[in-house]
PDB file of N, CA, C and O in Angstrom, chain B, residues numbered from 101:
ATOM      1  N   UNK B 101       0.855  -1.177   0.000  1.00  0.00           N
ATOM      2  CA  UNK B 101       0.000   0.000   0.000  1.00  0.00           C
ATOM      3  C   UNK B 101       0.901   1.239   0.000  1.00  0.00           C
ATOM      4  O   UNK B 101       1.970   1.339   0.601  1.00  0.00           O
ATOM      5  N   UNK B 102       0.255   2.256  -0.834  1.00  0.00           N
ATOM      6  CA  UNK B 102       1.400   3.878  -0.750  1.00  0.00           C
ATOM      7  C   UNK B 102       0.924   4.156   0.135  1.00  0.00           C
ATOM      8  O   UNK B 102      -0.300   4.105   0.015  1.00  0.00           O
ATOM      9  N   UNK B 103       1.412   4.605   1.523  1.00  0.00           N
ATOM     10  CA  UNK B 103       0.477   5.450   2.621  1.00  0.00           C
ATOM     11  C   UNK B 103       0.394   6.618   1.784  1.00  0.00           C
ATOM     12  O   UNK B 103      -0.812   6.853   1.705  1.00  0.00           O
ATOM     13  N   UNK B 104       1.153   7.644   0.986  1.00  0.00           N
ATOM     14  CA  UNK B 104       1.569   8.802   0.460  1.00  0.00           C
ATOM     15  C   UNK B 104       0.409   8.990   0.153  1.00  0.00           C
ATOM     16  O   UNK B 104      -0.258   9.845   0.736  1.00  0.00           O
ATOM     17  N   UNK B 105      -0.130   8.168  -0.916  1.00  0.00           N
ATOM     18  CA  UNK B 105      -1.367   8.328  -1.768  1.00  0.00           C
ATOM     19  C   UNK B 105      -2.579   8.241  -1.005  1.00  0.00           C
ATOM     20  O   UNK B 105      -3.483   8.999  -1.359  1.00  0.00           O
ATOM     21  N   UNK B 106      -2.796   7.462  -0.010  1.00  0.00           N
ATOM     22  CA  UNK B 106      -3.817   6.799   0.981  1.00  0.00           C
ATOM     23  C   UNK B 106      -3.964   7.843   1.699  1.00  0.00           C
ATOM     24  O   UNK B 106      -5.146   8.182   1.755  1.00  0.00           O
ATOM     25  N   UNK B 107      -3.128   8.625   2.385  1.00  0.00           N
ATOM     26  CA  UNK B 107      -2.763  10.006   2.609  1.00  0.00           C
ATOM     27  C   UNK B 107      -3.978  10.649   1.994  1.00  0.00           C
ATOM     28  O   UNK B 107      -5.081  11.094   2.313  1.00  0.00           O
ATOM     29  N   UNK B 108      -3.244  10.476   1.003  1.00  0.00           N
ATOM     30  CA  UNK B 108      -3.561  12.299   0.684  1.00  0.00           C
ATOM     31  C   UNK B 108      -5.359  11.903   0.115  1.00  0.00           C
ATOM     32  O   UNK B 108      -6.298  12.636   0.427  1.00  0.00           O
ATOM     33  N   UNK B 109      -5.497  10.871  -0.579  1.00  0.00           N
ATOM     34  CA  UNK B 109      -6.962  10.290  -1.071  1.00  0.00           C
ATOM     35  C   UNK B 109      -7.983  11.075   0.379  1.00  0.00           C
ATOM     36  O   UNK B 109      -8.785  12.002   0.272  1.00  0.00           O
ATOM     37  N   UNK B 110      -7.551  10.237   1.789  1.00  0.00           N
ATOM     38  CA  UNK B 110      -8.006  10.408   2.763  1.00  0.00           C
ATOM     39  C   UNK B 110      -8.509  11.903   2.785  1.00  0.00           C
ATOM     40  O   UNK B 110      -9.661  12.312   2.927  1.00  0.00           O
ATOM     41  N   UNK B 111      -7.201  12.694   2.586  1.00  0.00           N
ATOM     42  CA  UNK B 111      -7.594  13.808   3.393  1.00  0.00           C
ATOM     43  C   UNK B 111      -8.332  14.525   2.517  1.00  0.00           C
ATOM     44  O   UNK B 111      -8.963  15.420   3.079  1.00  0.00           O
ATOM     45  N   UNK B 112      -8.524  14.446   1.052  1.00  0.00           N
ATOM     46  CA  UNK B 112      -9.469  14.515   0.140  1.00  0.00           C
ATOM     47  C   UNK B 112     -10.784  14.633   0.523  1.00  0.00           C
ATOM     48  O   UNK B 112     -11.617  15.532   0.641  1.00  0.00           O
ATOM     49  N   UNK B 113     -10.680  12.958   0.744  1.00  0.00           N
ATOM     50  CA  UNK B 113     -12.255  12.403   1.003  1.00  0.00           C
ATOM     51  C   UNK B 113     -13.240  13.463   1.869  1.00  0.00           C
ATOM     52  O   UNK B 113     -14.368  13.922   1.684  1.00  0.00           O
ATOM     53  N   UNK B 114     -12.042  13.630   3.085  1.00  0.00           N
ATOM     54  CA  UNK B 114     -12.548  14.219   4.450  1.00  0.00           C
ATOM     55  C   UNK B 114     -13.242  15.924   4.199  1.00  0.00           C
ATOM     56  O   UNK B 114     -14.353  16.337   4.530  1.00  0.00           O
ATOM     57  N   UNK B 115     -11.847  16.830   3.334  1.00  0.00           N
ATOM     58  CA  UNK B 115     -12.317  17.770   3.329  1.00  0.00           C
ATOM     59  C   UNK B 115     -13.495  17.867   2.559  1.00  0.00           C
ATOM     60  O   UNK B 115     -14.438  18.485   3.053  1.00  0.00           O
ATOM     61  N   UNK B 116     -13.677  17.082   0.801  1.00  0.00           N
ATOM     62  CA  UNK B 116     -14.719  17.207   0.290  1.00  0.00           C
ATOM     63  C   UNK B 116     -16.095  17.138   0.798  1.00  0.00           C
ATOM     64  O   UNK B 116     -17.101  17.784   0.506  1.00  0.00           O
ATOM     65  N   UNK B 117     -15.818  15.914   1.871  1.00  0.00           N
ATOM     66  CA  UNK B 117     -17.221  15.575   2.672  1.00  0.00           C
ATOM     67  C   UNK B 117     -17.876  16.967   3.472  1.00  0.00           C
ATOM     68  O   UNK B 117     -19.006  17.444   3.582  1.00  0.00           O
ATOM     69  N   UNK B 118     -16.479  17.336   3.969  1.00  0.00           N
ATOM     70  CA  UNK B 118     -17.063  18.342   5.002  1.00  0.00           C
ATOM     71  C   UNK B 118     -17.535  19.582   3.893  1.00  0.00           C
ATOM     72  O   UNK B 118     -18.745  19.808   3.919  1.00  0.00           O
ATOM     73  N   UNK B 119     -16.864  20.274   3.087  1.00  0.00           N
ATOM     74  CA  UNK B 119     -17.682  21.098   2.019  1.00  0.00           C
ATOM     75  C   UNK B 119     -19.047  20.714   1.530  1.00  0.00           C
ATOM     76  O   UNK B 119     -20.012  21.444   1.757  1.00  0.00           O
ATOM     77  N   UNK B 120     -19.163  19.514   0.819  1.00  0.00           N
ATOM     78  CA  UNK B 120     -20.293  18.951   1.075  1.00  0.00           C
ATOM     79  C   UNK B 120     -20.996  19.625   1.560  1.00  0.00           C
ATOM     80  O   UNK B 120     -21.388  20.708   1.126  1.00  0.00           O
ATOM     81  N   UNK B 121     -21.396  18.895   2.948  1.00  0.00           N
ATOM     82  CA  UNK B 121     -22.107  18.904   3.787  1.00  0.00           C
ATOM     83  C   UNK B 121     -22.790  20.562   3.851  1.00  0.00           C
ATOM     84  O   UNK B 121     -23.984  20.823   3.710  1.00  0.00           O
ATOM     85  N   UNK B 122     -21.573  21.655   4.125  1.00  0.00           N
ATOM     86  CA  UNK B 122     -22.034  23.073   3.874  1.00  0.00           C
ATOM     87  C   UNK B 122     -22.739  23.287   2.840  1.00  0.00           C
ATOM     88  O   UNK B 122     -23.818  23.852   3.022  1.00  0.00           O
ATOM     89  N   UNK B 123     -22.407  22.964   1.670  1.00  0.00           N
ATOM     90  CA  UNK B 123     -22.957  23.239   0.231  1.00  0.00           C
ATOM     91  C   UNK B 123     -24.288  22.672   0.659  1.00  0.00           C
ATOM     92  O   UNK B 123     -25.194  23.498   0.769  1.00  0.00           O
ATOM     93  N   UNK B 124     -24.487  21.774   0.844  1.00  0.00           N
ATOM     94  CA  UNK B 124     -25.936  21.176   0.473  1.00  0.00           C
ATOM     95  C   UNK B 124     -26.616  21.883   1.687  1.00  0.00           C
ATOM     96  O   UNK B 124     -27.836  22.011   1.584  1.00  0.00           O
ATOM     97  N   UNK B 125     -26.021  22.367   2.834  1.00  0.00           N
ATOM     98  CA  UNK B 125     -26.875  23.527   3.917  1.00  0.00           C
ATOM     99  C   UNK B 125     -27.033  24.399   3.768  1.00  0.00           C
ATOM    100  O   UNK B 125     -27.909  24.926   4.455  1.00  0.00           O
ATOM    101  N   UNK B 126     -26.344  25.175   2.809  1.00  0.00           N
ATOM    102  CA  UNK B 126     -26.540  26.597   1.864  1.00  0.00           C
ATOM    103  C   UNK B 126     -27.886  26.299   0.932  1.00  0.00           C
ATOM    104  O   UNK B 126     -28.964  26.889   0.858  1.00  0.00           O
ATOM    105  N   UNK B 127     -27.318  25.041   0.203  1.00  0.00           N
ATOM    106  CA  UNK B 127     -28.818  24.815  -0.570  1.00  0.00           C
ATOM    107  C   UNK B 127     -30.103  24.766  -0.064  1.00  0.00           C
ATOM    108  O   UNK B 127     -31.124  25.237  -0.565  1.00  0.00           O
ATOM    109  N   UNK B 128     -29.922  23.960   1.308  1.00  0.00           N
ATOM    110  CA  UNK B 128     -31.166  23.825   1.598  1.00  0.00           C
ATOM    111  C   UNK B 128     -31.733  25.357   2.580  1.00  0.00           C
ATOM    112  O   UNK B 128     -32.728  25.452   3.299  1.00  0.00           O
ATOM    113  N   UNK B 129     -30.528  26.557   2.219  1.00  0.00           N
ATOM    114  CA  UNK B 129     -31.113  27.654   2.807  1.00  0.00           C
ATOM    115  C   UNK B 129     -31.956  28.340   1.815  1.00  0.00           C
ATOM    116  O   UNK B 129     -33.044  28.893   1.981  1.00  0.00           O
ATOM    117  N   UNK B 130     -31.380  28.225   0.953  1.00  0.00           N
ATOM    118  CA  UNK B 130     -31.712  29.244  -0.503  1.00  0.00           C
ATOM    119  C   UNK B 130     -33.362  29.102  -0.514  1.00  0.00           C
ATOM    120  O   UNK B 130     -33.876  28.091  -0.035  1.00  0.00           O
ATOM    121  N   UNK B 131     -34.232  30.243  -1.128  1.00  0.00           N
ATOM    122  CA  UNK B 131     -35.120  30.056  -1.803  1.00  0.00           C
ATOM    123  C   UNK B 131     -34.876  28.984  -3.047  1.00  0.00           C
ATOM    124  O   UNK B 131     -33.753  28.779  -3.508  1.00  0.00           O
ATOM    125  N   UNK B 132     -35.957  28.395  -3.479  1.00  0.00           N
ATOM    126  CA  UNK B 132     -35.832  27.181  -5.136  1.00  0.00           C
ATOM    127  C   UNK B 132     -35.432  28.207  -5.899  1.00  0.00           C
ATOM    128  O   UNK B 132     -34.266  28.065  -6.265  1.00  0.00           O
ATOM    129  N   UNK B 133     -36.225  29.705  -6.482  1.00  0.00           N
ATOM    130  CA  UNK B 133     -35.892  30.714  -7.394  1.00  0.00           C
ATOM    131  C   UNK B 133     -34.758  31.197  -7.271  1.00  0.00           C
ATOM    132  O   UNK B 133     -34.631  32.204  -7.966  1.00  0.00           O
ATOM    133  N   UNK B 134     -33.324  30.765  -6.340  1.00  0.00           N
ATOM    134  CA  UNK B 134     -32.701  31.481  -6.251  1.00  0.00           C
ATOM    135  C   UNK B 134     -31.582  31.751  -6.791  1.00  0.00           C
ATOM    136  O   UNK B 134     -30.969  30.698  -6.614  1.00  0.00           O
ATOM    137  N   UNK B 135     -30.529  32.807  -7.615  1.00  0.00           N
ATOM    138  CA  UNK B 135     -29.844  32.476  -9.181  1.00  0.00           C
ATOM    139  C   UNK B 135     -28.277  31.252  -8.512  1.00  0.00           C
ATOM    140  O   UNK B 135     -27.544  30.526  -9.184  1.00  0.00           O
ATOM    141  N   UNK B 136     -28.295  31.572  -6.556  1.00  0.00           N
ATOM    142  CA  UNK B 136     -26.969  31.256  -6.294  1.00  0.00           C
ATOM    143  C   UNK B 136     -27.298  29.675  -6.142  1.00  0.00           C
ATOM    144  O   UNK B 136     -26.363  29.125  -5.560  1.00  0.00           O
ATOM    145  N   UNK B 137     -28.251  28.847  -6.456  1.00  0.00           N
ATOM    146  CA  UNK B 137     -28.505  27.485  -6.439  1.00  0.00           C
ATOM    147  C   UNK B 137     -27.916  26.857  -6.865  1.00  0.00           C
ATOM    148  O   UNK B 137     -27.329  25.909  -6.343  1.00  0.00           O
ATOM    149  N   UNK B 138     -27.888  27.448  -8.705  1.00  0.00           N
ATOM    150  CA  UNK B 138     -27.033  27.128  -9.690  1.00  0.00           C
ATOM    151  C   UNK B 138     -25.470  26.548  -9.462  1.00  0.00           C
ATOM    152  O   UNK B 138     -24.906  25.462  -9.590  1.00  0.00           O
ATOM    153  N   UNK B 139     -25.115  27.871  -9.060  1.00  0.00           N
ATOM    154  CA  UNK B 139     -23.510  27.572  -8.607  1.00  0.00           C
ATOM    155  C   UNK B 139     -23.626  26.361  -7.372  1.00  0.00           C
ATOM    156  O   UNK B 139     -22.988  25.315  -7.492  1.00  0.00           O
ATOM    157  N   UNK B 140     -24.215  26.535  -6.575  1.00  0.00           N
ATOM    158  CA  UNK B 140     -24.097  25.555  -5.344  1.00  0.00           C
ATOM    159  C   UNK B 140     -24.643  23.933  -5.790  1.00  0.00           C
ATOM    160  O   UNK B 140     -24.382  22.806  -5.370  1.00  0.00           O
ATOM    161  N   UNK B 141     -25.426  24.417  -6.735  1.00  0.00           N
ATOM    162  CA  UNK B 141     -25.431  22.628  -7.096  1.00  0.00           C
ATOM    163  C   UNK B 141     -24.258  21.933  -7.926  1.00  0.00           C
ATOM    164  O   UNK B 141     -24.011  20.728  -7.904  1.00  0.00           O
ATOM    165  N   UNK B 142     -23.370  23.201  -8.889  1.00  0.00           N
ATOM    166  CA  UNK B 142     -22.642  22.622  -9.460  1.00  0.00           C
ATOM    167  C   UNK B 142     -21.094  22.448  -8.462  1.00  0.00           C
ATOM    168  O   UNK B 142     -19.999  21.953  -8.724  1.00  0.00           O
ATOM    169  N   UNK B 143     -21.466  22.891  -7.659  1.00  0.00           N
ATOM    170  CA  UNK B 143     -19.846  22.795  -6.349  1.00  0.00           C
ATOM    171  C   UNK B 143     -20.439  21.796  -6.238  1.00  0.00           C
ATOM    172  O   UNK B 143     -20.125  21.068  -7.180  1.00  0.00           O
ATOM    173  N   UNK B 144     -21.575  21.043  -5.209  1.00  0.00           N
ATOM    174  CA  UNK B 144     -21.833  19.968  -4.759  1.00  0.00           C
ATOM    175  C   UNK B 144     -21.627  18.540  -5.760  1.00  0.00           C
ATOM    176  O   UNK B 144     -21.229  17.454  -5.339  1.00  0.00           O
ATOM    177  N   UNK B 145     -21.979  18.831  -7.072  1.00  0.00           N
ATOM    178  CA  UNK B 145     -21.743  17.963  -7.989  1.00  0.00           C
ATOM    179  C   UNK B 145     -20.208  17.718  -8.331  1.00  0.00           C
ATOM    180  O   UNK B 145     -19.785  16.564  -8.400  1.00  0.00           O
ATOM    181  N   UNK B 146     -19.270  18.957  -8.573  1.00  0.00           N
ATOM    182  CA  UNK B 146     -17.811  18.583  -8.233  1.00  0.00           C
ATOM    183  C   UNK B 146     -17.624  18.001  -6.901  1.00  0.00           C
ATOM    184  O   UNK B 146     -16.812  17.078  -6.830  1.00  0.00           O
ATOM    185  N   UNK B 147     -18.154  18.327  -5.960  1.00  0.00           N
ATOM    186  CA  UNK B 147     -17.647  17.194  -4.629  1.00  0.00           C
ATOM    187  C   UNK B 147     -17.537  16.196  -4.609  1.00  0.00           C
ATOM    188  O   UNK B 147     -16.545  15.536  -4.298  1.00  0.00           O
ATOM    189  N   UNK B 148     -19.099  15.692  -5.123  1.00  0.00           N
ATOM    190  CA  UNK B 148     -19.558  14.357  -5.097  1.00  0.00           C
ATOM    191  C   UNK B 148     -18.024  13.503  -6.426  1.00  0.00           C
ATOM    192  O   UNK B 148     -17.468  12.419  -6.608  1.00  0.00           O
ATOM    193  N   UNK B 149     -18.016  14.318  -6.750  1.00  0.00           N
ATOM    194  CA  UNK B 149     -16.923  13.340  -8.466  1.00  0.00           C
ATOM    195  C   UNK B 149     -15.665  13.718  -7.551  1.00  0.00           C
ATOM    196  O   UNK B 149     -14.828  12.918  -7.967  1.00  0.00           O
ATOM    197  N   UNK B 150     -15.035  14.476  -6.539  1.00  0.00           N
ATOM    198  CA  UNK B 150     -13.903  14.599  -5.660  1.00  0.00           C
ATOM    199  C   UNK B 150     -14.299  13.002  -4.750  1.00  0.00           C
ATOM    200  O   UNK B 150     -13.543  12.044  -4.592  1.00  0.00           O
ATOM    201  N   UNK B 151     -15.351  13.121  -4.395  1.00  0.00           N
ATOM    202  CA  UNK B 151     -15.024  11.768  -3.056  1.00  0.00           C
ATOM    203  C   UNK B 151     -15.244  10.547  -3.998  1.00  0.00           C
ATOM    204  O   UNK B 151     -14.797   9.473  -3.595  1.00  0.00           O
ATOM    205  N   UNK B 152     -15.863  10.578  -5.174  1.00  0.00           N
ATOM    206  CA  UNK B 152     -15.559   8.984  -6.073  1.00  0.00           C
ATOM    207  C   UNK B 152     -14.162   9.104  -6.558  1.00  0.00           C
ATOM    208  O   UNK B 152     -13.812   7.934  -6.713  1.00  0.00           O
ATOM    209  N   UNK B 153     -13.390   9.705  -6.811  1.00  0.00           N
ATOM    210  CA  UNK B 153     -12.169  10.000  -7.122  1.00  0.00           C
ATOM    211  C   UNK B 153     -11.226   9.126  -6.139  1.00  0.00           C
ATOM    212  O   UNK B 153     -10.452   8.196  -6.363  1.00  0.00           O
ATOM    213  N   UNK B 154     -11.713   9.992  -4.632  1.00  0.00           N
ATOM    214  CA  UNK B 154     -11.047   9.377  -3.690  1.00  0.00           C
ATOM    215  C   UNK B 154     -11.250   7.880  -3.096  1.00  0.00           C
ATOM    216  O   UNK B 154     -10.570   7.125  -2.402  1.00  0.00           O
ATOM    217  N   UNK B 155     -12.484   7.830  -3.693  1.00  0.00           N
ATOM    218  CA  UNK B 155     -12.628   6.361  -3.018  1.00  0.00           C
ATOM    219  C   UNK B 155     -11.942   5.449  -4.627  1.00  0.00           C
ATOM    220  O   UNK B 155     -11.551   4.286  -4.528  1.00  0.00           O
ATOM    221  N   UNK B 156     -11.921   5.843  -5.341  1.00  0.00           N
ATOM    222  CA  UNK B 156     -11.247   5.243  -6.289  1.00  0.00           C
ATOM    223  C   UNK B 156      -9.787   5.096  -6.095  1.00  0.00           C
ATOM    224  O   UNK B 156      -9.272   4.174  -6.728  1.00  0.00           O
ATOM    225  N   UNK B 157      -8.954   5.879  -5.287  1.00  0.00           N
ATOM    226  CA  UNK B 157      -7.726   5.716  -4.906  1.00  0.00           C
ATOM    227  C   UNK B 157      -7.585   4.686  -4.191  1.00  0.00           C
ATOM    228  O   UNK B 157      -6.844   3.716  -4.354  1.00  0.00           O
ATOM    229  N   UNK B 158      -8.433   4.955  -3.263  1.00  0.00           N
ATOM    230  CA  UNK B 158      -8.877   3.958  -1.764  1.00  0.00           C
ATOM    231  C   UNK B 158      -8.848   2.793  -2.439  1.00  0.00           C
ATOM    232  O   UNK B 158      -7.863   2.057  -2.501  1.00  0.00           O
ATOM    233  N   UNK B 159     -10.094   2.561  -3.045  1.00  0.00           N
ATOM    234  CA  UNK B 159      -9.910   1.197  -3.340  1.00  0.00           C
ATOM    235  C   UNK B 159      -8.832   0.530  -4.857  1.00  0.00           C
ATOM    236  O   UNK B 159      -9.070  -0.624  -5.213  1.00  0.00           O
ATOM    237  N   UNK B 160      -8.094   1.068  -5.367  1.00  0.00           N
ATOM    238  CA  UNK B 160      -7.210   0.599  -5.972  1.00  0.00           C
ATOM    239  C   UNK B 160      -5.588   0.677  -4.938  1.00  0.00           C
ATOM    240  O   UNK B 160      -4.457   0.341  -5.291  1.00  0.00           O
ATOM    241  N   UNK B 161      -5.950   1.121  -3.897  1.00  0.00           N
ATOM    242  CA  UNK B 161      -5.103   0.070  -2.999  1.00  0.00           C
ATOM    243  C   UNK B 161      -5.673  -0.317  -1.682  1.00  0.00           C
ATOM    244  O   UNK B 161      -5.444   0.048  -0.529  1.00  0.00           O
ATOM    245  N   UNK B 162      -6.081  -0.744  -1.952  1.00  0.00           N
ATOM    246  CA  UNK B 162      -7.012  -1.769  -1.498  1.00  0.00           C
ATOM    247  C   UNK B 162      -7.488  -1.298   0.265  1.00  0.00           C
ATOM    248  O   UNK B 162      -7.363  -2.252   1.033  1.00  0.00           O
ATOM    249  N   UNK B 163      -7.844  -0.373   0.737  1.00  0.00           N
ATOM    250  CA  UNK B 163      -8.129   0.477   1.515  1.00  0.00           C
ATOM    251  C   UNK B 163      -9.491   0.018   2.101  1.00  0.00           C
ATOM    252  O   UNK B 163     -10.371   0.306   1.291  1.00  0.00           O
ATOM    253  N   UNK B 164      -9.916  -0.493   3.032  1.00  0.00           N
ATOM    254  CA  UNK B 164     -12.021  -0.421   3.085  1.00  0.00           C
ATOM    255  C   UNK B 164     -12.377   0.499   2.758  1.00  0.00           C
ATOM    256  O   UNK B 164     -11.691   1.504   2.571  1.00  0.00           O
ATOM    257  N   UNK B 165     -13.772   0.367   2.576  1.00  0.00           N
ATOM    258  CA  UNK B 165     -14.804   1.036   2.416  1.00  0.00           C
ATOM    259  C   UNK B 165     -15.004   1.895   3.823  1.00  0.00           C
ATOM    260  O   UNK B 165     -14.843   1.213   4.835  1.00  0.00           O
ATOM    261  N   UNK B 166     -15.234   2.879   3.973  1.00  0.00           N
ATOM    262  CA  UNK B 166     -15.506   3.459   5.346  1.00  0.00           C
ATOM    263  C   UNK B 166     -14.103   3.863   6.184  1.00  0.00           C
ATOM    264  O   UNK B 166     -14.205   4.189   7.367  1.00  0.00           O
ATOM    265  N   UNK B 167     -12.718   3.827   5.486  1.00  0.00           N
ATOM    266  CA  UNK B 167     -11.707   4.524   6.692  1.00  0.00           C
ATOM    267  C   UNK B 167     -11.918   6.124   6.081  1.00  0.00           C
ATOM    268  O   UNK B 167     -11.563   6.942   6.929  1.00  0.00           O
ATOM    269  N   UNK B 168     -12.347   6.678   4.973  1.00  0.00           N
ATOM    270  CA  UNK B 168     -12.094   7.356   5.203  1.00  0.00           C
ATOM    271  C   UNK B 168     -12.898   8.840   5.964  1.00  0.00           C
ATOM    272  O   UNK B 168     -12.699  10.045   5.813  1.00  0.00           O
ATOM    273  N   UNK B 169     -14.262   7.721   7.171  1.00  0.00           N
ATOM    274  CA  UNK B 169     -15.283   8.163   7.720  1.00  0.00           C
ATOM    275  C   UNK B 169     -14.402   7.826   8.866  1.00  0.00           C
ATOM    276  O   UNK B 169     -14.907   8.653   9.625  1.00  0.00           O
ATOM    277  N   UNK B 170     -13.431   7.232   9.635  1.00  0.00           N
ATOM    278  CA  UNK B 170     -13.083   6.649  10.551  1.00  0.00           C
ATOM    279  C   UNK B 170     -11.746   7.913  10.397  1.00  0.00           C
ATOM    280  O   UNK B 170     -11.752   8.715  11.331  1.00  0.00           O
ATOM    281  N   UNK B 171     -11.326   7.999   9.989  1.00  0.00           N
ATOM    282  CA  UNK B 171      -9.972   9.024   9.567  1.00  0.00           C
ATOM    283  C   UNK B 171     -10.668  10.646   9.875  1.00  0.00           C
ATOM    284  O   UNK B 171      -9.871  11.553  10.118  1.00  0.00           O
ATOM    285  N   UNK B 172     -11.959  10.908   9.854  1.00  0.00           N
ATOM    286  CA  UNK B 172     -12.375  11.942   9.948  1.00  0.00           C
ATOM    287  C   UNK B 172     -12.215  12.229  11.288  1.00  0.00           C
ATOM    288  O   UNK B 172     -12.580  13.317  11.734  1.00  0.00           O
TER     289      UNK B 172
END
């Protein structure tokens, strides 16, 4: 296993999650009509393709499913 890579995948995973999480609480502040939705759905949609990224690291070395919820 590279820790280097496992590393850094991890700390990926972690920060994306935690942006996440804001983004989609911004969203769920917004009015539906509102023009800044736009942008916030398309950050959340880059997140989501950041933590398959990372779990794609994860698991091409062979990492579980779930450390990088345990690493948080």
């Amino acid at each position: 296993m590279n820790d280097r890579w496992t590393d850094v995948a991890l700390a990926t995973a972690e920060g994306a999650r935690s942006e996440l999480a804001a983004v989609q609480a911004g969203l769920a502040a917004l009015p539906v009509h509102s023009p800044a939705r736009a942008a916030l759905a398309a950050r959340a949609a880059d997140l989501r393709h950041c933590l398959a990224a990372a779990r794609a690291v994860l698991d091409a070395y062979a990492v579980p499913a779930g450390a990088e919820e345990a690493a948080a």
